[in-house]
XYZ file of C-alpha atoms in Angstrom:
452
model
C -28.789 23.240 13.353
C -28.168 20.139 11.228
C -27.184 16.783 12.741
C -23.699 17.144 11.253
C -23.185 20.539 12.875
C -24.638 19.240 16.141
C -22.484 16.116 16.429
C -19.306 17.024 14.545
C -17.038 17.270 17.580
C -13.559 15.931 18.383
C -13.803 12.284 19.406
C -11.821 9.018 19.552
C -11.986 6.283 16.920
C -12.035 3.753 19.774
C -9.437 1.275 18.636
C -9.106 0.844 22.395
C -10.825 1.727 25.633
C -9.545 3.555 27.538
C -8.149 5.651 24.705
C -4.405 6.316 24.835
C -4.633 9.913 26.199
C -6.521 8.525 29.213
C -4.120 5.742 30.124
C -2.966 5.913 33.750
C 0.710 5.798 32.894
C 1.801 6.699 36.420
C 0.203 3.496 37.747
C 1.733 1.259 35.068
C 4.925 -0.799 35.225
C 6.474 -3.220 32.754
C 6.311 -5.959 35.392
C 2.550 -5.409 35.669
C 2.310 -5.727 31.904
C 4.247 -8.995 31.945
C 1.978 -10.389 34.653
C -1.195 -9.354 32.809
C 0.121 -10.784 29.544
C 1.000 -14.112 31.158
C -2.442 -14.446 32.731
C -4.241 -13.953 29.419
C -1.739 -16.031 27.463
C -2.035 -19.051 29.770
C -5.823 -18.835 29.650
C -6.207 -18.525 25.865
C -3.101 -19.549 23.889
C -4.021 -23.201 23.394
C -7.631 -22.454 22.452
C -7.687 -19.213 20.431
C -4.014 -18.373 19.921
C -2.528 -14.879 19.746
C -2.259 -12.047 17.248
C 0.866 -10.195 16.180
C 0.927 -6.647 14.867
C 4.297 -5.709 13.373
C 4.975 -2.057 12.659
C 7.308 -1.470 9.701
C 7.815 2.304 9.809
C 9.879 3.196 6.750
C 8.524 5.118 3.753
C 10.396 6.558 0.779
C 8.227 9.686 0.730
C 5.902 11.511 3.122
C 2.149 11.355 2.501
C 0.799 14.508 4.106
C -2.573 12.990 5.063
C -0.918 10.383 7.289
C -0.837 10.564 11.083
C 1.003 7.249 11.574
C 4.448 6.773 13.096
C 6.914 6.625 10.200
C 10.512 7.297 9.222
C 11.108 8.809 5.769
C 14.189 7.511 3.981
C 15.313 6.163 0.622
C 18.138 4.198 2.245
C 17.280 0.533 2.279
C 20.231 -0.392 4.458
C 17.874 0.335 7.374
C 15.973 -2.888 6.659
C 18.325 -5.501 8.133
C 18.922 -3.777 11.504
C 15.216 -3.232 11.951
C 14.273 -6.840 11.146
C 16.913 -8.056 13.617
C 15.538 -5.730 16.301
C 11.943 -6.898 15.804
C 13.013 -10.540 15.997
C 15.001 -9.825 19.152
C 11.926 -8.219 20.695
C 9.923 -11.310 19.756
C 12.600 -13.549 21.317
C 12.271 -11.576 24.577
C 8.546 -12.237 24.584
C 9.013 -15.939 23.791
C 11.458 -16.254 26.696
C 8.771 -14.788 28.952
C 5.938 -17.038 27.764
C 5.639 -20.533 29.317
C 4.890 -22.365 26.050
C 5.219 -21.901 22.303
C 2.765 -19.232 21.116
C 0.070 -20.303 18.684
C -0.060 -17.495 16.136
C -3.526 -16.967 14.702
C -3.154 -13.519 13.178
C -0.285 -11.493 11.770
C -0.685 -8.014 10.365
C 2.146 -6.024 8.815
C 1.409 -2.303 9.071
C 3.334 0.888 8.678
C 4.818 2.973 7.314
C 5.143 0.972 4.154
C 5.621 -2.778 4.710
C 6.508 -3.215 1.035
C 9.429 -0.820 1.558
C 11.168 -3.993 2.746
C 12.564 -6.484 0.248
C 10.918 -9.862 -0.218
C 14.031 -11.519 1.205
C 13.872 -9.456 4.394
C 10.156 -10.067 4.814
C 10.881 -13.791 4.488
C 13.548 -13.505 7.187
C 11.056 -11.712 9.423
C 8.177 -14.190 9.079
C 10.354 -17.305 9.245
C 12.073 -15.839 12.301
C 8.742 -15.524 14.109
C 8.057 -19.237 13.759
C 11.367 -20.431 15.162
C 9.720 -20.169 18.573
C 6.036 -20.356 17.637
C 3.424 -22.499 15.913
C 0.985 -21.495 13.194
C -2.710 -21.887 14.010
C -4.627 -24.101 11.599
C -7.218 -21.365 10.953
C -4.851 -18.413 10.653
C -5.243 -15.048 8.944
C -2.125 -13.177 7.862
C -2.474 -9.766 6.212
C -0.395 -6.796 5.141
C -0.708 -3.262 3.840
C 0.717 -2.702 0.377
C 1.605 0.524 -1.427
C 0.397 0.207 -5.040
C 3.490 1.996 -6.352
C 6.083 -0.324 -4.838
C 4.337 -3.636 -4.188
C 5.910 -6.049 -6.629
C 4.715 -9.407 -7.913
C 7.583 -10.888 -5.918
C 6.286 -9.243 -2.722
C 2.843 -10.717 -3.262
C 4.090 -14.183 -4.184
C 6.596 -14.318 -1.325
C 4.066 -13.340 1.324
C 1.484 -15.701 -0.158
C 3.985 -18.542 0.127
C 4.493 -17.551 3.773
C 0.771 -17.931 4.494
C -0.646 -14.464 3.780
C -4.072 -14.443 2.157
C -5.248 -10.865 2.711
C -3.792 -7.609 1.424
C -5.069 -4.033 1.568
C -3.892 -1.322 -0.800
C -3.929 2.357 0.090
C -5.801 4.168 -2.695
C -7.193 7.283 -0.927
C -8.398 9.167 -4.057
C -7.639 9.153 -7.784
C -8.026 12.897 -8.460
C -4.696 14.437 -9.454
C -5.219 17.655 -7.485
C -5.995 15.661 -4.342
C -3.026 13.357 -4.824
C -0.749 16.341 -5.295
C -2.032 17.979 -2.098
C -1.403 14.855 -0.011
C 1.812 13.911 -1.858
C 0.424 10.518 -2.790
C 0.793 10.252 -6.552
C -0.336 6.889 -7.857
C -2.296 5.837 -10.909
C -5.338 3.657 -11.331
C -3.119 1.482 -13.521
C -0.821 0.708 -10.575
C -3.735 -0.127 -8.288
C -5.367 -2.348 -10.917
C -2.061 -4.100 -11.592
C -1.409 -5.112 -7.977
C -5.083 -6.051 -7.486
C -4.999 -8.385 -10.492
C -1.644 -9.829 -9.390
C -2.999 -10.595 -5.918
C -6.005 -12.406 -7.342
C -3.881 -14.287 -9.860
C -1.608 -15.522 -7.073
C -4.558 -16.644 -4.949
C -5.241 -14.030 -2.258
C -8.738 -14.603 -0.910
C -9.325 -11.033 0.277
C -8.099 -7.906 -1.468
C -8.973 -4.590 0.148
C -8.821 -0.960 -0.969
C -8.573 1.926 1.481
C -10.365 5.134 0.445
C -10.557 8.446 2.300
C -13.201 11.176 2.137
C -12.705 14.726 3.344
C -9.265 15.199 1.768
C -8.065 18.645 0.647
C -9.645 19.912 -2.590
C -11.772 16.747 -2.808
C -15.173 17.172 -4.470
C -18.192 14.907 -4.773
C -17.245 14.167 -8.389
C -13.797 13.076 -7.193
C -15.268 10.662 -4.645
C -17.771 9.224 -7.116
C -15.055 8.782 -9.738
C -12.771 7.062 -7.231
C -15.546 4.721 -6.139
C -16.509 3.969 -9.752
C -12.912 3.015 -10.527
C -12.751 1.001 -7.305
C -15.986 -0.827 -8.132
C -14.589 -1.780 -11.516
C -11.960 -3.831 -9.650
C -14.437 -5.254 -7.099
C -12.127 -5.484 -4.073
C -13.443 -7.843 -1.408
C -13.218 -5.159 1.282
C -13.338 -1.390 1.178
C -12.399 0.904 4.036
C -14.028 4.304 3.425
C -12.474 6.486 6.110
C -13.030 10.030 7.205
C -9.791 11.969 6.845
C -8.404 12.602 10.333
C -7.025 16.127 10.331
C -4.582 16.184 13.255
C -1.878 18.700 12.290
C -0.887 19.188 15.932
C 0.695 15.710 16.124
C 4.457 16.088 15.907
C 5.973 14.918 12.637
C 2.768 13.910 10.886
C 3.375 16.261 7.983
C -0.224 17.470 7.707
C 0.774 20.998 6.787
C 0.885 20.824 3.002
C -2.490 22.529 2.693
C -4.704 24.925 4.610
C -7.749 24.118 6.724
C -9.822 26.101 4.219
C -8.914 23.531 1.547
C -10.795 20.773 3.402
C -14.480 19.913 2.784
C -16.531 20.972 5.813
C -19.623 19.758 7.680
C -22.517 18.956 5.296
C -20.214 19.011 2.264
C -17.932 16.404 3.814
C -20.895 14.347 4.991
C -22.322 14.329 1.473
C -19.064 12.822 0.213
C -19.590 9.902 2.580
C -23.324 9.436 2.125
C -23.198 9.503 -1.677
C -20.122 7.290 -1.684
C -21.730 4.845 0.743
C -24.873 4.640 -1.413
C -22.737 3.796 -4.431
C -21.081 0.960 -2.502
C -24.360 -0.428 -1.178
C -25.804 -0.339 -4.691
C -22.962 -2.586 -5.826
C -23.631 -5.305 -3.252
C -21.220 -4.164 -0.559
C -22.451 -4.653 3.001
C -21.733 -2.087 5.716
C -19.493 -3.681 8.342
C -18.857 -1.717 11.513
C -17.678 1.880 11.181
C -16.452 3.019 7.742
C -15.985 -0.543 6.429
C -17.727 -2.435 3.638
C -17.305 -5.976 2.339
C -18.779 -8.315 -0.228
C -21.069 -11.114 0.912
C -18.340 -13.651 0.124
C -15.713 -12.062 2.371
C -15.155 -13.643 5.783
C -15.499 -10.246 7.461
C -19.137 -10.171 6.353
C -19.672 -13.616 7.821
C -18.021 -12.530 11.082
C -20.287 -9.482 11.256
C -23.393 -11.604 10.715
C -22.395 -14.191 13.330
C -21.345 -11.609 15.926
C -17.652 -12.556 15.798
C -16.336 -9.278 14.369
C -13.664 -7.716 16.563
C -11.867 -4.360 16.668
C -8.431 -3.619 18.069
C -5.293 -1.648 17.237
C -5.112 -3.499 13.904
C -8.603 -2.229 13.035
C -11.479 -4.630 12.325
C -10.629 -8.332 12.354
C -12.802 -11.329 11.551
C -12.026 -13.079 14.830
C -10.921 -12.214 18.348
C -7.830 -13.101 20.314
C -7.399 -11.797 23.844
C -3.658 -11.462 23.374
C -2.270 -9.160 20.697
C 1.465 -8.484 20.858
C 2.737 -5.436 19.016
C 6.282 -5.632 17.706
C 8.335 -2.757 16.348
C 8.627 0.934 17.084
C 5.443 2.556 18.540
C 3.445 -0.708 18.390
C 0.755 -1.266 21.009
C 0.148 -4.614 22.703
C -3.112 -5.749 24.288
C -3.617 -8.549 26.821
C -7.316 -7.625 27.172
C -6.762 -6.456 30.736
C -3.723 -4.284 29.979
C -2.152 -2.205 27.189
C 1.523 -1.499 26.557
C 3.091 0.757 23.930
C 6.621 0.561 22.561
C 9.027 3.467 22.300
C 8.012 5.887 19.537
C 11.524 6.964 18.537
C 13.517 4.414 16.595
C 16.705 5.221 18.500
C 14.997 4.643 21.871
C 13.490 1.395 20.584
C 16.928 0.112 19.576
C 18.518 1.270 22.837
C 16.090 -0.719 24.994
C 16.629 -3.890 22.989
C 20.406 -3.501 23.233
C 19.910 -3.744 27.014
C 17.778 -6.895 26.542
C 14.683 -5.024 27.734
C 11.212 -4.927 26.228
C 11.057 -1.485 24.544
C 7.917 -0.383 26.417
C 7.551 3.223 27.544
C 3.925 3.476 28.688
C 0.786 1.477 29.268
C -2.433 1.042 31.211
C -3.917 -1.627 33.479
C -7.680 -1.835 32.973
C -9.872 -1.751 36.072
C -13.252 -3.476 36.371
C -15.137 -0.452 35.064
C -12.772 -0.139 32.090
C -13.385 -3.767 31.127
C -17.157 -3.387 31.180
C -17.174 -0.162 29.187
C -14.720 -1.690 26.732
C -17.250 -4.455 26.029
C -20.029 -1.946 25.354
C -17.906 0.158 23.012
C -16.742 -2.945 21.145
C -20.349 -4.087 20.792
C -21.379 -0.733 19.366
C -18.399 -0.538 17.027
C -18.731 -4.123 15.778
C -22.472 -4.897 15.988
C -24.190 -1.482 16.318
C -25.936 -2.686 19.486
C -25.157 -3.390 23.134
C -26.962 -4.692 26.214
C -26.463 -4.489 29.993
C -28.840 -7.259 31.018
C -26.396 -9.307 33.112
C -23.793 -8.777 35.818
C -20.935 -8.876 33.310
C -22.217 -5.820 31.421
C -24.138 -3.832 34.040
C -22.515 -1.000 35.991
C -23.987 1.711 38.230
C -23.288 4.626 35.874
C -25.437 3.150 33.095
C -28.407 5.318 34.133
C -26.430 8.549 33.672
C -25.134 7.288 30.321
C -28.692 6.611 29.166
C -29.715 10.126 30.086
C -26.912 11.419 27.863
C -28.290 9.321 25.004
C -31.867 10.621 25.137
C -31.070 13.511 22.789
C -29.602 11.064 20.267
C -32.704 8.905 20.622
C -34.879 11.959 19.858
C -32.729 12.633 16.779
C -33.349 9.088 15.559
C -29.754 7.906 15.935
C -30.574 5.014 18.254
C -33.442 3.068 19.762
C -33.794 2.026 23.401
C -34.734 -1.575 24.102
C -35.164 -3.550 27.296
C -31.725 -2.924 28.852
C -30.188 -2.374 25.422
C -29.676 0.155 22.666
C -29.626 -0.306 18.915
C -27.913 2.092 16.516
C -30.266 2.921 13.646
C -29.302 3.250 9.997
C -29.517 7.015 10.476
C -27.243 6.736 13.497
C -24.451 4.616 11.998
C -22.435 7.651 10.827
C -22.566 8.889 14.428
C -21.459 5.703 16.173
C -18.330 7.427 17.519
C -20.568 10.001 19.222
C -22.710 7.239 20.727
C -19.608 5.501 22.062
C -18.464 8.791 23.588
C -21.526 8.711 25.841
C -20.123 5.509 27.392
C -16.619 6.974 27.746
C -16.606 7.821 31.440
C -12.940 8.786 31.462
C -13.567 11.375 28.755
C -16.681 12.559 30.602
C -14.880 12.966 33.921
C -11.916 14.822 32.468
C -12.665 16.667 29.254
C -9.458 17.616 27.396
C -8.367 21.250 27.541
C -6.852 21.031 24.062
C -7.988 19.065 21.012
C -6.710 15.486 21.218
C -8.858 13.756 18.622
C -9.977 14.256 15.036
C -13.550 15.353 14.311
C -16.154 12.593 14.440
C -17.967 13.431 11.195
């Protein structure tokens, strides 16, 4: 049996620990969330500030590879009510907090953030700072669709303090684009990339996906060659997450047989990765690459790289507030998720209530395991040499890792483990060994995408 066949199992991507399916929702209350948020905010706001993730869910068409929360519509009259709702939610948080928040990070995700007009995005960002201050060393970023991101979008957000943008490319092959209903040309991607650089963005990223329907090795190599010709500062090279059981995700435009499997899919990644490394990209965490000049590379080298519901970030804040439908907030010791349905989100805000419908309060064990998984995801190593990182179950976890050590995926040190180059593609599997909640209660149905 090959390593791919051996380790290609359903597993979390670990944007959080515990993962959402293992939150103890029955033990969670909104008042507990408020208390946990206040504790972390008071302790860290003046020194490190907070992060904001703002979910902008609207898209004009459905991409059938996407598992995100979105609302498909061509009606742009939905923009104003949504912006007003997000700003009202933010006002509710500001009324709760004892001092003006210091905003260090903002990320606009979706959906399609550039579905919104430049004027409405200006209203949104300016509205945030009516009750908040901007950190001196801030990083504001957004996701742009190459087909509808205009020069005005880029200039407006730049003027508002944004310096990083990522464009969803996925794959340039026509047959793949047709299968995932994501038709966009290299010309459009090149155009917005050049515009961003002309305006002054310091980090331009491209998101690529391997394992898409009908995708071949030639398709991946061609996509990476075209991408390299534009030299984006960051490249996310993701494994396609096939999760057709999630309600409303639209992943039914092709059959399972149309997807690359096992060694074939792994070859797409390995050959693609080699092409990126040969062109001076440095592997950063899981599925991410950056040029030496990008601040994410510097954060990786200095041990400051962080991972949360926004993905990889170049610095850490304990407090991350998620605004908008389905957004998840993180106070480090608690998680809270907003209503997933737009109508329920609006209804809560009309009652002057935070639109939270579930969450989790982390216990002491959760906090320790979270540190280990973050270390592995961000630095490919972790240690349990002190009281803050040691816990009694570590011996049983190590026994679960011996097979991976024999397969050359990791090396044991003195109270530490190091993920090897061979093991980096399997970092999700290594993290799963630390996931005691998953170990204690294995799911009866498939909850997660495959790890490889």
